[in-house]
Coordinates of C-alpha atoms in Angstrom, one line a residue:
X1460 CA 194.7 165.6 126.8
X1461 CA 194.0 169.5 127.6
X1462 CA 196.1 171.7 126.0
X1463 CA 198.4 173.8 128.1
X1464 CA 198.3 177.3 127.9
X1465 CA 200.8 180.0 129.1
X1466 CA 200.4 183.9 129.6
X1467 CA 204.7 184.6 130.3
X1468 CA 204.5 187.8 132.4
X1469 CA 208.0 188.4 131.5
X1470 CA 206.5 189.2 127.8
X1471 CA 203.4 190.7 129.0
X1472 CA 204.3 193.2 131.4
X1473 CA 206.0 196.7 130.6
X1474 CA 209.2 196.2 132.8
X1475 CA 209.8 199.9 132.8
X1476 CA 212.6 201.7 134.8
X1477 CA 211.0 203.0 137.7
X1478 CA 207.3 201.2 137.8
X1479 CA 205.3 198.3 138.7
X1480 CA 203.5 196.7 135.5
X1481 CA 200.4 195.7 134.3
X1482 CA 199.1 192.0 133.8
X1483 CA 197.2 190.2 131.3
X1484 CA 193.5 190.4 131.5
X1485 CA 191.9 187.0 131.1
X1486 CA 188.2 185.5 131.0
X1487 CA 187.6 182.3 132.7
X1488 CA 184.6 179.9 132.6
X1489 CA 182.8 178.4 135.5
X1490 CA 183.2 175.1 137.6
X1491 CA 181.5 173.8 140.4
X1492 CA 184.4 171.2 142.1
X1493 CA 185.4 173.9 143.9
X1494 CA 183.8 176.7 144.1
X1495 CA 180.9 175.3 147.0
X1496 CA 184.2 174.7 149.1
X1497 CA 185.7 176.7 152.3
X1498 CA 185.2 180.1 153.2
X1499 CA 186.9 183.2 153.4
X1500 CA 190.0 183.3 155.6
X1501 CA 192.2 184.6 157.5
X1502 CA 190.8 188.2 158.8
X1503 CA 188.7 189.0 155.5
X1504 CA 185.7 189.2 158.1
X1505 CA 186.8 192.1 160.5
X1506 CA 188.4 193.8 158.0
X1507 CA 185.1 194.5 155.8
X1508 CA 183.2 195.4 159.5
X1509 CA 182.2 198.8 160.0
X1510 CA 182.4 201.3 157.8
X1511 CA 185.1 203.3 156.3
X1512 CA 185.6 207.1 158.1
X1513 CA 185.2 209.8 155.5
X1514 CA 189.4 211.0 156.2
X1515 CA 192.1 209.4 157.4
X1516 CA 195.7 209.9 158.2
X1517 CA 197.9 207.3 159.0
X1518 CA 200.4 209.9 160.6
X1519 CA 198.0 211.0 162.8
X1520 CA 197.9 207.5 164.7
X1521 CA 201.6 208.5 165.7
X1522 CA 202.9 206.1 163.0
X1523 CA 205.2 208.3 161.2
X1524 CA 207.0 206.7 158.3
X1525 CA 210.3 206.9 157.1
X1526 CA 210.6 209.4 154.4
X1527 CA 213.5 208.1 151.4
X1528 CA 214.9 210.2 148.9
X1529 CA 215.5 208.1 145.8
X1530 CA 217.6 210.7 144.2
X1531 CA 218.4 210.0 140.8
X1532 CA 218.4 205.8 141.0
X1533 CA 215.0 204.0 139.3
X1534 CA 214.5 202.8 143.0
X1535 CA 210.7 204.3 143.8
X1536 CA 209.4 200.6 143.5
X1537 CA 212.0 199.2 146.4
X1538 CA 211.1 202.6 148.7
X1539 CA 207.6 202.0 147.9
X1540 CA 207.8 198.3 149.3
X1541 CA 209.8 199.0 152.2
X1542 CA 207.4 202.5 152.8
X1543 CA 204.2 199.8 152.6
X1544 CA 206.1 197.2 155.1
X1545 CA 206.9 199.4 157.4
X1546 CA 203.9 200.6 157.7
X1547 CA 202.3 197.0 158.2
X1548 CA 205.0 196.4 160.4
X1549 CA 204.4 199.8 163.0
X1550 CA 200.5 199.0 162.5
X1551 CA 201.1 195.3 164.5
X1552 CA 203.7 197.0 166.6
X1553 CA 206.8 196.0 166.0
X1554 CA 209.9 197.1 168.0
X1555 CA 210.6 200.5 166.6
X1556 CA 214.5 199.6 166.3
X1557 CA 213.8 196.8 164.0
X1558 CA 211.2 198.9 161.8
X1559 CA 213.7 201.8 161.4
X1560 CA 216.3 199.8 159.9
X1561 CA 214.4 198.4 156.9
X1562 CA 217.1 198.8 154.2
X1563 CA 216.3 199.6 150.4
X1564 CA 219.6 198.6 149.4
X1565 CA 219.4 195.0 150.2
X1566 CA 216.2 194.2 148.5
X1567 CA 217.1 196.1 145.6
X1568 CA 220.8 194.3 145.1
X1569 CA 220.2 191.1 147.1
X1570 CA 217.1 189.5 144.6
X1571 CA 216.6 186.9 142.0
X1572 CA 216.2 188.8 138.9
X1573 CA 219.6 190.7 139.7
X1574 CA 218.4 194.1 139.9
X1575 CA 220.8 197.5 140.5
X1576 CA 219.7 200.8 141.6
X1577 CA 219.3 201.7 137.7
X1578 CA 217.4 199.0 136.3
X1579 CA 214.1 199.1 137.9
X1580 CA 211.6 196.6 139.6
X1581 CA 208.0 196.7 140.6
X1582 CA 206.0 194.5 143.2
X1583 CA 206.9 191.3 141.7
X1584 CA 210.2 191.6 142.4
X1585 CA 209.7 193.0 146.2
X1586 CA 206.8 190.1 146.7
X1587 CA 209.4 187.3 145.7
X1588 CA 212.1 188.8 147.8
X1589 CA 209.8 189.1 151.0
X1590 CA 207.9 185.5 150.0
X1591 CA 211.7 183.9 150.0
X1592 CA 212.4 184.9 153.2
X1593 CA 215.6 187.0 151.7
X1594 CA 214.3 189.9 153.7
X1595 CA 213.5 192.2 154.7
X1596 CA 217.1 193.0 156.8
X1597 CA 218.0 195.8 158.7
X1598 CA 221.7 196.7 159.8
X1599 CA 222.4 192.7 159.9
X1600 CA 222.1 189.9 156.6
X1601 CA 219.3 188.3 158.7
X1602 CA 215.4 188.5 157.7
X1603 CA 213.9 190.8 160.6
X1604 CA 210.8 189.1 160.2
X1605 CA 208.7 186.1 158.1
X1606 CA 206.6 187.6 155.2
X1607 CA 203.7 184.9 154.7
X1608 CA 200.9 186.9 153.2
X1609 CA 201.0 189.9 149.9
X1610 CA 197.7 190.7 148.9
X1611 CA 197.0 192.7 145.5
X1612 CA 194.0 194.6 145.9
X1613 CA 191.4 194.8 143.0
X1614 CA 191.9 197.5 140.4
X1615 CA 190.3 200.8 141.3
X1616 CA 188.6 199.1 144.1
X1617 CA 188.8 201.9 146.2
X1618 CA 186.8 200.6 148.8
X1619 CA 189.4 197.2 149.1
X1620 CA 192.3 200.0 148.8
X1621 CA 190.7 202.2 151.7
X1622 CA 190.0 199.4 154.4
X1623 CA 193.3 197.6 153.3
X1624 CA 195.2 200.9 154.3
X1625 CA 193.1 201.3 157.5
X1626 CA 193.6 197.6 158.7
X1627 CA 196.9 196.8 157.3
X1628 CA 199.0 200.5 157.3
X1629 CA 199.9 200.9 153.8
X1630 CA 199.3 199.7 150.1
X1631 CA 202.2 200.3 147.3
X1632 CA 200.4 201.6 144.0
X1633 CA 201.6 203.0 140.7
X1634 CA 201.0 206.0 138.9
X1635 CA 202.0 208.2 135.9
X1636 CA 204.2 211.0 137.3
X1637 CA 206.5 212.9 135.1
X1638 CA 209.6 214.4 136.4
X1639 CA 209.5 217.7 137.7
X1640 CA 211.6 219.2 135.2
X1641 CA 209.0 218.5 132.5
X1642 CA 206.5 220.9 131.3
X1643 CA 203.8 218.3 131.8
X1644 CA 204.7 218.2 135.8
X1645 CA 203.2 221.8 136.7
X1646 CA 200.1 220.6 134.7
X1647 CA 199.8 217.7 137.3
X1648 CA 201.0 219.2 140.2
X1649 CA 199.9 221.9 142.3
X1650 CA 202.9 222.8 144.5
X1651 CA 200.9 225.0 147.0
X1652 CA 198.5 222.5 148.2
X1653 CA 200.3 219.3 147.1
X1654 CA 197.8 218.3 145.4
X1655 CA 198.3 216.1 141.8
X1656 CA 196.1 214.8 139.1
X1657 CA 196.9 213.1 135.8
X1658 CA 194.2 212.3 133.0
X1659 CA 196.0 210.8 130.7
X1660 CA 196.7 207.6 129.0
X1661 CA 200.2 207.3 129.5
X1662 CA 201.9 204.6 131.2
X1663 CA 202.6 204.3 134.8
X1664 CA 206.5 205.0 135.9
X1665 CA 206.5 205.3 139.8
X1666 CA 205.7 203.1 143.0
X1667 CA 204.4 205.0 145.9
X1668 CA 201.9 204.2 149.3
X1669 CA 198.8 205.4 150.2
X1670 CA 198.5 206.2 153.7
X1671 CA 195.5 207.8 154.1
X1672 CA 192.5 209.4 152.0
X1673 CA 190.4 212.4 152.2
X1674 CA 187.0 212.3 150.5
X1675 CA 186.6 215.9 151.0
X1676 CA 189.5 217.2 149.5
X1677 CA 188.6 219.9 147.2
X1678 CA 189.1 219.1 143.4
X1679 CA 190.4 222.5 143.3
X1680 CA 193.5 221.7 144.8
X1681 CA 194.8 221.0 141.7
X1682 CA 196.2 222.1 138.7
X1683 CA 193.8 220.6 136.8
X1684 CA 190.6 220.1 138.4
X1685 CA 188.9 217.1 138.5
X1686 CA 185.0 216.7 137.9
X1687 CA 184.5 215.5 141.8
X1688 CA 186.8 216.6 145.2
X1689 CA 188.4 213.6 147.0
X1690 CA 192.3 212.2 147.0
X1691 CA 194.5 209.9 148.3
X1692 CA 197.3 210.4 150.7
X1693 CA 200.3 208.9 149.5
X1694 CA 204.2 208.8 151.1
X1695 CA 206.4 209.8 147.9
X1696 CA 210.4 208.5 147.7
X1697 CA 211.8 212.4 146.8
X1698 CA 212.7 213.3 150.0
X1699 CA 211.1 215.2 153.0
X1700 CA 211.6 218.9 150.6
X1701 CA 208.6 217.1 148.2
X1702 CA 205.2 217.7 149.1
X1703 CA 204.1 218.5 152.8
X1704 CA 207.2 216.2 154.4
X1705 CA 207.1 213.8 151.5
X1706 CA 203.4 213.3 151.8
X1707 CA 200.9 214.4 149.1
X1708 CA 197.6 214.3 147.6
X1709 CA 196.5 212.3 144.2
X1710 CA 192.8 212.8 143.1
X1711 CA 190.6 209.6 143.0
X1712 CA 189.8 210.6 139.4
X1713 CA 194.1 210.1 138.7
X1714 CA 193.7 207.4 135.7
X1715 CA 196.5 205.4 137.0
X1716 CA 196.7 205.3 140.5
X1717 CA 194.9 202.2 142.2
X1718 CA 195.2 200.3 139.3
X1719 CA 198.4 197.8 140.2
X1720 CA 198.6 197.3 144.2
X1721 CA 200.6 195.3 146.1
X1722 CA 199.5 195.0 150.4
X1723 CA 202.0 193.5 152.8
X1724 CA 199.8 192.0 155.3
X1725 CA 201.0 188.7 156.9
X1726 CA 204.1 189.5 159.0
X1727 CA 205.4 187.3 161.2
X1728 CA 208.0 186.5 163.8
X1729 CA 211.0 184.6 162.5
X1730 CA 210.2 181.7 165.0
X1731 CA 206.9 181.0 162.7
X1732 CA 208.6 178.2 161.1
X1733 CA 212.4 176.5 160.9
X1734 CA 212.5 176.2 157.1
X1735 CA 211.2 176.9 154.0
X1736 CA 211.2 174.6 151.2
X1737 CA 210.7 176.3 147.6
X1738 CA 211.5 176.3 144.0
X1739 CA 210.6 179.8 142.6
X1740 CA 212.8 182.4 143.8
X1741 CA 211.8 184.6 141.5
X1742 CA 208.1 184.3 142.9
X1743 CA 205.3 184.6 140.3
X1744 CA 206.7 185.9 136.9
X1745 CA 203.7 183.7 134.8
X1746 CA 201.2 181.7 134.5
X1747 CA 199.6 178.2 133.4
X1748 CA 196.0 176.4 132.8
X1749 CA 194.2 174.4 130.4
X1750 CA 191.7 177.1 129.4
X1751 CA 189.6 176.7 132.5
X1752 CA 189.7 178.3 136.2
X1753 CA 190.9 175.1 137.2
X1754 CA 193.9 173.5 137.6
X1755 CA 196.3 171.2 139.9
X1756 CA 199.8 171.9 140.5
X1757 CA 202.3 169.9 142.5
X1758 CA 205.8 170.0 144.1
X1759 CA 208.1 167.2 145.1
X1760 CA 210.8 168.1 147.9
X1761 CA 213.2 166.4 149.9
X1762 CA 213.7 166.8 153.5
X1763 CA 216.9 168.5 154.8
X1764 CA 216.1 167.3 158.4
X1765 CA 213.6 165.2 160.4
X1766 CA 210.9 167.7 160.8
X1767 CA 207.0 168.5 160.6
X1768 CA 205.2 170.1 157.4
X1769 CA 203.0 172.6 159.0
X1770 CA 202.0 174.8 156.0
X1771 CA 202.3 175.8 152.8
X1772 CA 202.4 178.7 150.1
X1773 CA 200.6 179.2 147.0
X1774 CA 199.2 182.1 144.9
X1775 CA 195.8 183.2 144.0
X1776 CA 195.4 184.6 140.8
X1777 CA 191.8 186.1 141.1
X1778 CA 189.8 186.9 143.8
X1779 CA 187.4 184.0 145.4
X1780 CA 190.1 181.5 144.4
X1781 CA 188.7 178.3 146.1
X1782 CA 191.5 175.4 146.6
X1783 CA 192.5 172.0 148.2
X1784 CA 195.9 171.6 149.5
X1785 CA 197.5 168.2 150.4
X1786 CA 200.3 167.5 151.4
X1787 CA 201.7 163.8 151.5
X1788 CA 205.0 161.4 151.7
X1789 CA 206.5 159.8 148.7
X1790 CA 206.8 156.4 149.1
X1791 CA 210.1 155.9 146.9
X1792 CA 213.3 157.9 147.1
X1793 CA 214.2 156.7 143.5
X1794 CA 211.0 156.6 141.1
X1795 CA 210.4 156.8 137.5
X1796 CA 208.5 159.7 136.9
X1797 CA 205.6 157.9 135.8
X1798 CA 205.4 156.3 139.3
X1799 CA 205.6 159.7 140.8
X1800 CA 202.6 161.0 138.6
X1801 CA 201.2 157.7 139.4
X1802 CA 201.5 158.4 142.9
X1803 CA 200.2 162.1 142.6
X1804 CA 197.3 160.8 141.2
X1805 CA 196.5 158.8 143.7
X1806 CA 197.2 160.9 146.3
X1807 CA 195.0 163.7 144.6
X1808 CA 192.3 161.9 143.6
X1809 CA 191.1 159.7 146.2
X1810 CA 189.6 160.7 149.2
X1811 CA 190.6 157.0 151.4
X1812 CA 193.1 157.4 154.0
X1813 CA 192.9 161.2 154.5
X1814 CA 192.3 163.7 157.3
X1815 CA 190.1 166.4 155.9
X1816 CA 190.5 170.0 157.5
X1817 CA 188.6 173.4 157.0
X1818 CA 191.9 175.7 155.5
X1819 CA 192.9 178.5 157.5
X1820 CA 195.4 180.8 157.2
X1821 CA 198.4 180.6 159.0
X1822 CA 198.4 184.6 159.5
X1823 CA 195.2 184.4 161.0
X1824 CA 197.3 182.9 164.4
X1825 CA 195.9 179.5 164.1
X1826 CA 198.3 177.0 165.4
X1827 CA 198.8 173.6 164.3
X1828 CA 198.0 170.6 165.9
X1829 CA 200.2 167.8 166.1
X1830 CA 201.2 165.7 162.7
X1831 CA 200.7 162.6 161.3
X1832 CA 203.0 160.0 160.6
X1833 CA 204.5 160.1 157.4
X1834 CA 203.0 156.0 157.1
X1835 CA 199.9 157.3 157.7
X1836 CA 199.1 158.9 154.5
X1837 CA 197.7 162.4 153.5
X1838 CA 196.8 165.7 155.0
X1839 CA 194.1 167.7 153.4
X1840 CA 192.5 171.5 153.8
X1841 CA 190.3 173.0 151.9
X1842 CA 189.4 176.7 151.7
X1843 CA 188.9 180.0 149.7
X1844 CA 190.7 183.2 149.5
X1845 CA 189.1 186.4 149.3
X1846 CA 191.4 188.3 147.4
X1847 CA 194.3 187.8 144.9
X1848 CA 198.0 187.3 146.3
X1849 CA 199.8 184.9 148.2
X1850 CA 198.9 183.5 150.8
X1851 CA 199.9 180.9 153.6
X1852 CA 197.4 177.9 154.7
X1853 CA 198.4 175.8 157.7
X1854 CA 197.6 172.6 157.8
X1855 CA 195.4 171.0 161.5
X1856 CA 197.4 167.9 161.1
X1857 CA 201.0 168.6 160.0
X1858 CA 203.2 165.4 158.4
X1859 CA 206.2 164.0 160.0
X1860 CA 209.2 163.5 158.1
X1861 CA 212.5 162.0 158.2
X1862 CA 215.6 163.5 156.9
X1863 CA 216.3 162.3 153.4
X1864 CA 212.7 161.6 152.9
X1865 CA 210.6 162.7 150.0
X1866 CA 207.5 164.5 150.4
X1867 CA 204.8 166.1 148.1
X1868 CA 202.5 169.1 148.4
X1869 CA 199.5 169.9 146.0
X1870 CA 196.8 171.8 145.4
X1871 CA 193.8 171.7 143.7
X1872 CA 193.0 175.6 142.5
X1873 CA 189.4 176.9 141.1
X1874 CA 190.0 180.3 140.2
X1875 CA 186.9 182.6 138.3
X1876 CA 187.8 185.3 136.0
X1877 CA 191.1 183.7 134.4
X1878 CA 191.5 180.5 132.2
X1879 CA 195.5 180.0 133.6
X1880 CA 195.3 180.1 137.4
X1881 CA 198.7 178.2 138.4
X1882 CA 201.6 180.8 139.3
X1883 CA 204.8 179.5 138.0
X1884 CA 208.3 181.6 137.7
X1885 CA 209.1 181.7 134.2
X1886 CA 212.5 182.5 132.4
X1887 CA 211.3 184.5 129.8
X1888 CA 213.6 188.1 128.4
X1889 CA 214.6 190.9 130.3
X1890 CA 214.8 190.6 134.1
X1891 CA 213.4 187.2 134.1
X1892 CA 216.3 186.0 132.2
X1893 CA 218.3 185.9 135.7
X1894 CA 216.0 183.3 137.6
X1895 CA 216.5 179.8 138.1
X1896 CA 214.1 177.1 136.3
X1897 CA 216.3 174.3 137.5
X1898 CA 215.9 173.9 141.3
X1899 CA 212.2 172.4 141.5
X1900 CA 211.0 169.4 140.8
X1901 CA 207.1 170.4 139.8
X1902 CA 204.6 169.3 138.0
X1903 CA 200.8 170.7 136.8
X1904 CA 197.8 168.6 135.8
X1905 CA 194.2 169.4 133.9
X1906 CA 192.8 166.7 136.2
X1907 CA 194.6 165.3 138.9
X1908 CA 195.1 162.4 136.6
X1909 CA 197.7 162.8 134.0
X1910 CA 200.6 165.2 135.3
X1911 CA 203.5 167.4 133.5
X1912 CA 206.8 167.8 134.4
X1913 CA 207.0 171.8 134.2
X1914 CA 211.2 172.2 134.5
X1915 CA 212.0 170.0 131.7
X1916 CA 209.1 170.2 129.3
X1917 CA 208.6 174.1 130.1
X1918 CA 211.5 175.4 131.5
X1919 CA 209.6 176.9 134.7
X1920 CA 209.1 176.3 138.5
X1921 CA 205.8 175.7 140.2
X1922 CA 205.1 178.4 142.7
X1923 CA 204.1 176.1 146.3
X1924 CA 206.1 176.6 149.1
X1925 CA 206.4 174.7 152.0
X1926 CA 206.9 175.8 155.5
X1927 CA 208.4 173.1 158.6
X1928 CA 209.2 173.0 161.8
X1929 CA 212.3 171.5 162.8
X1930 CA 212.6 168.3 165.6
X1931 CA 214.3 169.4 168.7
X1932 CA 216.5 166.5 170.5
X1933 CA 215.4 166.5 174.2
X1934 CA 217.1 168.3 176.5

């Protein structure tokens, strides 16, 4: 058998008190199973049409954003996420009323890893909130709409950052940004044209969103200039007395900005689905594989009402990650667990019985068509996602189940340019200490063939979620 490996993001990343943090770095091998399979998704195709406009300002599309003060709480990275959301949210148009009650407070209180105003938090902790459906609120406890797609753009892919902002509205980064009572600050900031630039190595300690860009903006707009001219436009969380409004300038040549990103762009109406059935709260806090870009990962729930599986949830590591989903009944309310991996292998490994789909995803606005019976057997898509993050995939032929019934959903995941492609929340130290490992029943494989039970033998929870919608007795 394969050995397992595990990069724990919990140990890896620098939870610091006011930043985002930086992931492993890991080398992957190739594989042909899945890599010849699917096609980009979703709106990857219009977004990367046309070129890019030399300056732009989301402001001047008459989108103005809320601007937060933070004060003295380590709450950038919540501003930040609710900045970049409701950005997304005025660029689909979304009623104003609902887009100006986004509230901090709830996502920074109201998350799995337990968070306060003081402790910090950073994009993982705002994409598991979203993914979970636990916001984002407004003045009520209720989710104002149905996050179903983050997307992390490539590091210092400025090009990915600059069409991501145009099509989507907004994209939370990190930089280094001391406070402005330090010496360093006036080195880094030049008050009169709000322009800033850092060169140095330190590491970064505040969430904001870029909003726009300005390839002609002059390198001497800053304290210390640059070798080229060009910046970023970026919504800050100190209050509408910082910069012009809130708003300011970072040179492309900052070291640290555009290097952790997080994108908010699948938003969706609360009438999507009826339910969401999930294990990891706490969203994406490491990571598994056999030392290969492939890997197969599984999760076993249990209907809470007679409903149809229409899609489900998974996370893609690297860009290009190529995967088959599946998603099929459990034939047994009691098995052994070596029936269940008997049955996953089955399931996974043989083609007989199965209606085979090309993947889209469900943000794209593809709907459904009507399920299967659960006697029937399996439903199958198969696809490839153009950049890392989580995304939704609906499936063509949705599965029928019963209340009380048992149901599986797996995936098949070839992703280049890491040898431990399966997302999995971990309880490692620090702020991953507070999640639950004990709600899932998952389970991850080398090869579809022999399968391990994650919560028991690892003490972690498979990140595949699935979505439903709900039977309605006739009127």
């Amino acid at each position: 058998m394969k050995r397992l490996q595990a990069a724990l993001l919990a140990a890896v990343l620098l939870f610091m008190s006011v930043s985002q943090a930086e992931a492993m770095a890991m080398q992957g091998a190739s594989k042909e199973s899945l890599a010849e399979n699917g096609g980009v998704q979703g709106r990857a195709a219009s977004e990367n049409s046309g070129e890019l406009p030399v300056r732009y300002d989301l402001r001047e599309e008459g989108k103005a954003l809320t601007v937060y003060d933070q004060k003295n709480q380590s709450s950038c990275w919540a501003y930040a996420a609710i900045s970049a959301l409701e950005a997304a949210m005025k660029k689909q148009a979304f009623p104003a009323e609902e887009v100006s009650s986004l509230a901090a407070d709830h996502l920074i209180m109201k998350n799995a890893f337990g968070t306060t105003h003081d402790s910090g938090g950073d994009y993982t902790v705002s994409s598991s909130y979203f993914l979970a459906w636990q916001g984002p609120v407004g003045k009520e406890t209720e989710p104002l709409c149905h996050i179903q797609e983050i997307r992390y753009p490539e590091e210092k892919n400025y090009t990915a950052i600059k069409q991501a902002v145009y099509t989507f509205g907004g994209v939370q980064t990190s930089l280094y940004m001391p406070e402005r009572q330090e010496a360093i600050f006036k080195t880094c900031y030049q008050e009169s044209t709000c322009g800033f630039y850092y060169d140095g190595g330190r590491e970064v300690n505040h969430d904001i969103v870029i909003i726009g860009w300005d390839d002609g903006y002059s390198r001497n707009n800053f304290a210390k200039k640059p070798a080229s001219d060009g910046a970023f436009l970026c919504l800050n969380s100190w209050g509408e007395g910082f910069g012009d409004k809130g708003c300011f300038f970072v040179s492309y040549e900052d070291t640290k900005i555009g290097r952790y990103n997080a994108l908010y762009s699948g938003i969706e109406p609360t009438d999507n689905y009826d339910a969401i059935y999930q294990a990891d709260l706490g969203g994406w806090t490491g990571q598994l594989g056999y030392g290969s870009p492939s890997v197969w990962i599984a999760n076993v729930y249990e209907a809470a009402a007679d409903e149809t599986v229409r899609a489900a949830g998974l996370y893609a590591l690297k860009p290009n990650t190529s995967y088959r989903l599946w998603v099929f009944p459990v034939p047994e309310k009691e098995m052994t667990e070596q029936a269940l991996e008997n049955c996953l292998r089955d399931k996974t490994t043989s083609s007989s019985g199965t209606t085979a789909s090309s993947g889209t995803t469900a943000s794209s606005g593809t709907t459904a068509s009507s399920g299967t019976t659960a006697s029937s057997g399996t439903t199958v898509v198969t696809g490839t996602l153009p950049e890392a993050g989580y995304y939704t995939i609906a499936f063509e032929e949705g599965l029928n189940i019963k209340k009380g019934e048992r149901f599986a959903v797996a995936a098949e995941l070839y992703s280049p340019g890491t040898v431990q492609p399966a997302a999995i929340e971990y309880r490692g130290t620090g702020r991953s200490a507070n999640v639950d490992t004990s709600d899932g029943e998952g389970y991850i494989s080398a090869d579809g063939v022999e399968w391990k039970r994650v919560e028991e033998q690892l003490d972690a929870n498979i990140c595949l979620k699935v979505y439903t919608k709900r039977s309605r007795d006739p009127q």
